[in-house]
Coordinates of C-alpha atoms in Angstrom, one line a residue:
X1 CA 132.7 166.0 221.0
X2 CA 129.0 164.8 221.5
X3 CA 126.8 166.9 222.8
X4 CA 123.4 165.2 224.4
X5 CA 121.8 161.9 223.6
X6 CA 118.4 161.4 222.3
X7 CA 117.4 159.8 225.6
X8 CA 117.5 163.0 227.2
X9 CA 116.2 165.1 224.7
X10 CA 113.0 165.1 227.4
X11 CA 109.7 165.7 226.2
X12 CA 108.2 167.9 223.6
X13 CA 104.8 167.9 224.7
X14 CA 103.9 171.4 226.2
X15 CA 105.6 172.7 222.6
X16 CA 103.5 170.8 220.7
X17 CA 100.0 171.4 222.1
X18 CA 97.6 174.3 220.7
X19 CA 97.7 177.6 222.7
X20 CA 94.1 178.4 224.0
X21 CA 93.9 181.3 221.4
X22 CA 93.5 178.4 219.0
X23 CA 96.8 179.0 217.4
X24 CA 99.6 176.9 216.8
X25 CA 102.0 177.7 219.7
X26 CA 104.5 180.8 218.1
X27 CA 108.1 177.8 218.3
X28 CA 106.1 175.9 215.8
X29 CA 105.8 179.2 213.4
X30 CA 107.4 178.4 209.8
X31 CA 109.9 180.9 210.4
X32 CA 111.1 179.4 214.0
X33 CA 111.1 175.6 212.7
X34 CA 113.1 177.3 209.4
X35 CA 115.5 178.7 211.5
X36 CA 116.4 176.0 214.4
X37 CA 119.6 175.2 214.6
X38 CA 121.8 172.9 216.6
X39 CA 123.2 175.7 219.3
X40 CA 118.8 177.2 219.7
X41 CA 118.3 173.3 220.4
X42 CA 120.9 173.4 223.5
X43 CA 119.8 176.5 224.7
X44 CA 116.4 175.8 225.0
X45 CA 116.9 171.8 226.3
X46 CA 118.6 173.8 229.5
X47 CA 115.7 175.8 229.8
X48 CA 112.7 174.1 230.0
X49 CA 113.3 170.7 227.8
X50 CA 111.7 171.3 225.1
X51 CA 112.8 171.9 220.9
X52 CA 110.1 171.1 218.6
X53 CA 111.8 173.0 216.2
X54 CA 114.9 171.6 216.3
X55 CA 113.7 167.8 215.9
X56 CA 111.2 168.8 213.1
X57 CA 113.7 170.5 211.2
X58 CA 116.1 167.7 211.7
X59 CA 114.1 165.0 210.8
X60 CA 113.4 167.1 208.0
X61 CA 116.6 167.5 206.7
X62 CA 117.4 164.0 207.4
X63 CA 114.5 162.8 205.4
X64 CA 115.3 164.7 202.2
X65 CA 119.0 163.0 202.6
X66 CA 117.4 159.6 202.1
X67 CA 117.8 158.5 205.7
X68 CA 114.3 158.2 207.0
X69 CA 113.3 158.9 210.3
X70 CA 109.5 157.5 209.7
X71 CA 106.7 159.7 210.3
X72 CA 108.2 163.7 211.0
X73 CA 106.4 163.9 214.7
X74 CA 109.2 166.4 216.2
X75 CA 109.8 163.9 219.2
X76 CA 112.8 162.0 219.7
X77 CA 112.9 158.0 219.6
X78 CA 114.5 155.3 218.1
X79 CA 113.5 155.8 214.1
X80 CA 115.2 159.3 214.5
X81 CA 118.0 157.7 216.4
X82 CA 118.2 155.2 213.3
X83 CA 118.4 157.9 210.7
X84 CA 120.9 159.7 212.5
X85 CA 123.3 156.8 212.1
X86 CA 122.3 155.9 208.7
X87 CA 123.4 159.6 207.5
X88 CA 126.5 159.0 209.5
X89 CA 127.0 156.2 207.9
X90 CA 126.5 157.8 204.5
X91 CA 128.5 160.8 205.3
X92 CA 131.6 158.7 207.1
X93 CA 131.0 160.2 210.4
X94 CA 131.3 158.6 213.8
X95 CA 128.4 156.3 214.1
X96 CA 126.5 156.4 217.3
X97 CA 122.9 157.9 216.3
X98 CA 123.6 160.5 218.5
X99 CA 122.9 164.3 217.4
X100 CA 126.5 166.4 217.6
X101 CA 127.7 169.5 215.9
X102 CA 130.0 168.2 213.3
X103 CA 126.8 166.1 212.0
X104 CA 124.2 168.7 212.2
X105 CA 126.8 171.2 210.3
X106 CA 127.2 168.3 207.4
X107 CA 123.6 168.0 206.7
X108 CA 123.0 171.6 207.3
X109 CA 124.6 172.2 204.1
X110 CA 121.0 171.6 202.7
X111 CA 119.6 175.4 203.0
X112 CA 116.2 174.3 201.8
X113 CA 113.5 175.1 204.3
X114 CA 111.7 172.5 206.2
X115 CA 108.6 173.9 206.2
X116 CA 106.3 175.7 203.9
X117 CA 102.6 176.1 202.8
X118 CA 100.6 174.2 200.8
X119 CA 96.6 175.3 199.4
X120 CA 94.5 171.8 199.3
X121 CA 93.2 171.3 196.0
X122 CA 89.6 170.2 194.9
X123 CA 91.4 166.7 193.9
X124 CA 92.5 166.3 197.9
X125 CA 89.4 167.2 199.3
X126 CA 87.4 164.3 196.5
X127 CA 89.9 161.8 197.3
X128 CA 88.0 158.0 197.4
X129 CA 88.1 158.1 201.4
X130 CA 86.6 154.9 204.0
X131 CA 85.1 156.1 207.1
X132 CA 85.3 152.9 208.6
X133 CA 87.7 150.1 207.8
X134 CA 86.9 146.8 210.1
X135 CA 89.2 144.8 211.8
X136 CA 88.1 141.6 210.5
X137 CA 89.4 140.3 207.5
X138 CA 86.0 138.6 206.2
X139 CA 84.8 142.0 206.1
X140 CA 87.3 143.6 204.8
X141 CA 86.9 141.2 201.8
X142 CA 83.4 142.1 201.0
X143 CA 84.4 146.1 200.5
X144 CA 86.4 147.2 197.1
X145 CA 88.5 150.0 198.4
X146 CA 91.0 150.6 201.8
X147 CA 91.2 153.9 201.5
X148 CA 92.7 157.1 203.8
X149 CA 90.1 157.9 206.3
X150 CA 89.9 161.6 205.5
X151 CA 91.5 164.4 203.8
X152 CA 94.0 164.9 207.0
X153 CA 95.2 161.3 206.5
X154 CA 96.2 161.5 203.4
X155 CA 98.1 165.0 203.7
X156 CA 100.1 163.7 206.3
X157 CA 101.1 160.7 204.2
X158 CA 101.8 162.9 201.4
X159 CA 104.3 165.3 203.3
X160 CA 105.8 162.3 205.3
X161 CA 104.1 163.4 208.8
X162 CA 102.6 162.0 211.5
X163 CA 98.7 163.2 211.3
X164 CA 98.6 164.7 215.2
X165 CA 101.6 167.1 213.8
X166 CA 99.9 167.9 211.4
X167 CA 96.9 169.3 213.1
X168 CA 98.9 170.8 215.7
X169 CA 101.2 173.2 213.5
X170 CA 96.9 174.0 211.6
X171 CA 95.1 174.1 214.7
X172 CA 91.4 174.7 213.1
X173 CA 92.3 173.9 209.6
X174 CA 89.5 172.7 207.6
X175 CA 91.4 169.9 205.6
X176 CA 88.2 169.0 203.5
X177 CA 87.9 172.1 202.0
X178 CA 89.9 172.8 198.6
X179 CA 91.6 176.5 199.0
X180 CA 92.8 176.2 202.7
X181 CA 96.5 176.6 203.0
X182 CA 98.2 174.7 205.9
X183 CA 101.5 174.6 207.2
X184 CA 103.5 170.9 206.4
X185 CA 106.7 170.0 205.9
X186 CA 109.0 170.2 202.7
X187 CA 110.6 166.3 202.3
X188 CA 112.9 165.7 199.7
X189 CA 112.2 163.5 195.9
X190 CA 113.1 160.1 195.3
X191 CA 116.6 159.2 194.7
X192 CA 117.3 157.9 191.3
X193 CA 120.1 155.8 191.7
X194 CA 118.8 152.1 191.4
X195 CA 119.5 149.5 194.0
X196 CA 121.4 146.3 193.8
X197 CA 121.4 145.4 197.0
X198 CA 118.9 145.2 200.0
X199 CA 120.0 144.4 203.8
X200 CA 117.3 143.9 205.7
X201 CA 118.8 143.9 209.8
X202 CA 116.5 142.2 212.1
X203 CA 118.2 143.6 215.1
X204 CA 118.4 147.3 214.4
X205 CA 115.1 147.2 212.9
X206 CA 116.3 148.9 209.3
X207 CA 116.3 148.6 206.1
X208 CA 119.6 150.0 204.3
X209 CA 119.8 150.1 199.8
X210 CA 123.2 150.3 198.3
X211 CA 124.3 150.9 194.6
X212 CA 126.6 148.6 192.5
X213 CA 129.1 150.3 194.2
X214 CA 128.5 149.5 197.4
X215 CA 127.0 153.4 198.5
X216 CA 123.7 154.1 200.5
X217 CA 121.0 155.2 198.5
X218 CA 118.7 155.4 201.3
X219 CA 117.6 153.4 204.8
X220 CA 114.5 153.3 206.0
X221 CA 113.3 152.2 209.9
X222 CA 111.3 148.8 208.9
X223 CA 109.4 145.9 210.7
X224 CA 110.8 142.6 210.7
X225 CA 108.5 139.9 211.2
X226 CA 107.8 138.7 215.0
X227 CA 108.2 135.7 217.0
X228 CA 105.5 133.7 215.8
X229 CA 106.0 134.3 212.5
X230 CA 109.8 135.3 211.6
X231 CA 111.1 136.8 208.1
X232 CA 113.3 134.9 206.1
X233 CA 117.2 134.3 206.6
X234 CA 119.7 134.4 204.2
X235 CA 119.6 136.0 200.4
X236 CA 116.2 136.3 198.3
X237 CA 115.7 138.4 195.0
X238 CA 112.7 141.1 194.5
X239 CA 110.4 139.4 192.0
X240 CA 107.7 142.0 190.8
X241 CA 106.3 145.2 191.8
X242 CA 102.6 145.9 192.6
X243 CA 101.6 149.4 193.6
X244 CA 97.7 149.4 195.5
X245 CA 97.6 145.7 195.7
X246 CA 95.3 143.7 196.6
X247 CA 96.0 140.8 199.4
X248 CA 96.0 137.3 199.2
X249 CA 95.2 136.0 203.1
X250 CA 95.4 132.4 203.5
X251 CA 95.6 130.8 207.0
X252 CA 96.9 127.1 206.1
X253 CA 100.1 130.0 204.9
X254 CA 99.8 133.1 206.7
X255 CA 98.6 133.7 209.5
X256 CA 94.8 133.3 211.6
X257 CA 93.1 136.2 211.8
X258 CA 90.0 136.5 214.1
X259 CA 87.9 133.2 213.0
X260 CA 88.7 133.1 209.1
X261 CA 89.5 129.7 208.2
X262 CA 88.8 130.3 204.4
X263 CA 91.1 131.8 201.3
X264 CA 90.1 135.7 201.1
X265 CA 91.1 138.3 198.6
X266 CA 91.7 141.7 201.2
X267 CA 91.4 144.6 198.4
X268 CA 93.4 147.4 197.6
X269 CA 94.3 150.4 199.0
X270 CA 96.2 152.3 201.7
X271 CA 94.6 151.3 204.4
X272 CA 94.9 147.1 203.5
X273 CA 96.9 145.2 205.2
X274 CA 99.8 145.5 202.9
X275 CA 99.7 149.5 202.3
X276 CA 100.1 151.1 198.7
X277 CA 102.8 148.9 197.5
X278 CA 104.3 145.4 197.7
X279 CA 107.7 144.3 196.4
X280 CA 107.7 140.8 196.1
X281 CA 110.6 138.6 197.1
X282 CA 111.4 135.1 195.8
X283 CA 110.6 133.5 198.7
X284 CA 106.9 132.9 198.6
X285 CA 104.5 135.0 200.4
X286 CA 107.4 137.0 201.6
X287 CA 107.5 140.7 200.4
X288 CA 108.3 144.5 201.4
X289 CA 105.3 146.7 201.8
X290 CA 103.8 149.9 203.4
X291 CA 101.1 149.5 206.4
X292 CA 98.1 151.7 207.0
X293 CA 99.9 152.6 210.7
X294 CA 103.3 154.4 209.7
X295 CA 103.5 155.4 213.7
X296 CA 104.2 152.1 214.5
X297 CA 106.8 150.9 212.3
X298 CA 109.4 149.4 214.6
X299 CA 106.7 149.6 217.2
X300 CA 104.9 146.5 216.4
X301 CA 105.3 143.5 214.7
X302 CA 105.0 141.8 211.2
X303 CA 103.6 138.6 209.8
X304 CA 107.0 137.7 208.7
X305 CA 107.1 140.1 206.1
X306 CA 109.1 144.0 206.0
X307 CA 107.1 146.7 206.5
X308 CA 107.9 150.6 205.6
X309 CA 105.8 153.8 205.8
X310 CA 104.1 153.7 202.6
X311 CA 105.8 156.8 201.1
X312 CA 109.3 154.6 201.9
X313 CA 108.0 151.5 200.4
X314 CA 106.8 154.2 197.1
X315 CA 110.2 155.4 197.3
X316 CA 111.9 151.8 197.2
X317 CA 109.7 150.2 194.7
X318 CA 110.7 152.7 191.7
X319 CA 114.4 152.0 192.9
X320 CA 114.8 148.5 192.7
X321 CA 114.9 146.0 189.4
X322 CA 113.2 142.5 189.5
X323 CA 115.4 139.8 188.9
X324 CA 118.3 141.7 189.9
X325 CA 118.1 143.3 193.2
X326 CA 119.3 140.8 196.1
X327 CA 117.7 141.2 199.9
X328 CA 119.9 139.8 202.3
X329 CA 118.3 139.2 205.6
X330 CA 120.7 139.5 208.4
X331 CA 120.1 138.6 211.9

């Protein structure tokens, strides 16, 4: 029987903002996000509309099955609605992307908590950081490295969060100083099953893996290209695999951006304008790839290409096999 739909989920603001003690509010302890379950979220939705807990835990949980919901934020939207019917998909559930007991009761069978501590290290804190990246692409050519912005950056890219979560759950955390421990979330590792086959759906703005079999190995919320400059249709193959590339921007075969008319070589890192990995397809200039804004995915739009959160691309990239995994593009 389905209980609520995302839509109405409301929102999750007042539970997500610092209390003015400076501490994170007491619903976004470790122990209360832990604990959420299905029945706390209903009872608290009646009462004032708000379940941080719940969603952070569920997108939790629904990350380490291999059904990404993006960046962990604890609000509802349409990448947690994706990942919702990706595991149902997985699981052979009803599939309406819409939260109800017998789903949260399969992937509840993970007992692993969804949050826990973490003490930064001396290698976090001396990480090869940018203060400021420009916008324009000429400029961007003349610097050697697209690196995080800061120490909180990264962290929230490493544990699969959106950086504004982050902050909240460690109000006053000083996340350029090796030895502070902060509260983050607990995602799952890489699957190791490799992946025959890619279907990239244009529509539902996803990305879903299968086996040689035919199973899910993981689906990730993607964006397709745009209008102006559409992905491909039909099937290509993955080529080659290049982790921190750099980027090849040519406007006679891209895209114009601002007033470069000339070839530039955009390098590496993070930040570029490709993220910190690039599968390439057969099709040329045409690839899969992370992006220095994982908020937006399926928020925004493409130069043609696919583009995941970096850690999904990561993920991807050490599952697939050039020359032998097929991406079929379906409209």
């Amino acid at each position: 029987m389905k209980i609520l739909s995302i839509a109405a989920m409301g929102t999750l603001l007042a539970a997500l903002l610092p209390s003015a003690s400076g501490a994170a509010p007491a619903s976004l302890s470790k122990e209360a996000i832990n604990a959420a379950t299905f029945d706390d979220w209903q009872a608290r939705q009646g009462a004032d509309g708000t379940a941080a807990p719940f969603l952070i835990r569920l997108q939790v949980l629904l990350d380490r099955a291999h059904a990404s919901p993006g960046v962990i934020d604890g609000f509802p939207g349409d990448n947690t609605q994706k990942a919702i019917r990706a595991y149902e998909m997985m699981r052979g559930l009803p599939v309406d992307g819409e939260p109800d007991a017998d789903m949260w009761n399969v992937l509840v069978v993970d007992e692993g908590e969804a949050m826990t501590t973490y003490e930064i290290t001396e290698d976090d804190v001396s990480g090869r950081y940018v203060d400021t990246i420009p916008d324009d692409y000429g400029e961007r050519a003349k610097m050697d490295w697209l690196g995080y912005h800061d120490p909180a950056e990264m962290l929230a890219e490493k544990f699969h969060m959106d950086e504004e979560l982050l902050k909240t759950l460690n109000p006053g955390a000083d996340f350029a100083t090796a030895g502070t421990t902060i509260l983050v979330t607990k995602p799952g590792e890489v699957p190791t099953t490799k992946v025959a086959r890619i279907v990239v759906d244009k529509s539902a703005g996803r990305l879903v893996a299968y086996d040689d079999k035919g199973e899910i190995v993981l689906a990730d919320p993607a964006t397709i290209g745009s209008d102006e400059t559409p992905s491909p249709s039909g099937t290509v193959t993955v080529n080659a695999i290049a982790a921190d590339p750099t980027y090849s921007y040519n406007p006679k075969k891209n895209f114009q951006q601002g007033d470069n008319d000339k070839v530039l070589t955009i390098p590496p890192g993070p930040n570029g304008p490709v993220g910190s990995m690039w599968i390439d397809l057969s099709k040329p200039t045409y690839g899969i790839h992370g992006t220095a804004k994982p908020d937006l995915i399926d928020k925004s739009q493409s130069h043609g290409c696919v583009r995941l959160t970096n850690w999904d691309a990561e993920a991807l990239a050490q599952l697939v096999e050039p020359g032998q995994t097929v991406v079929e593009f379906k409209e």
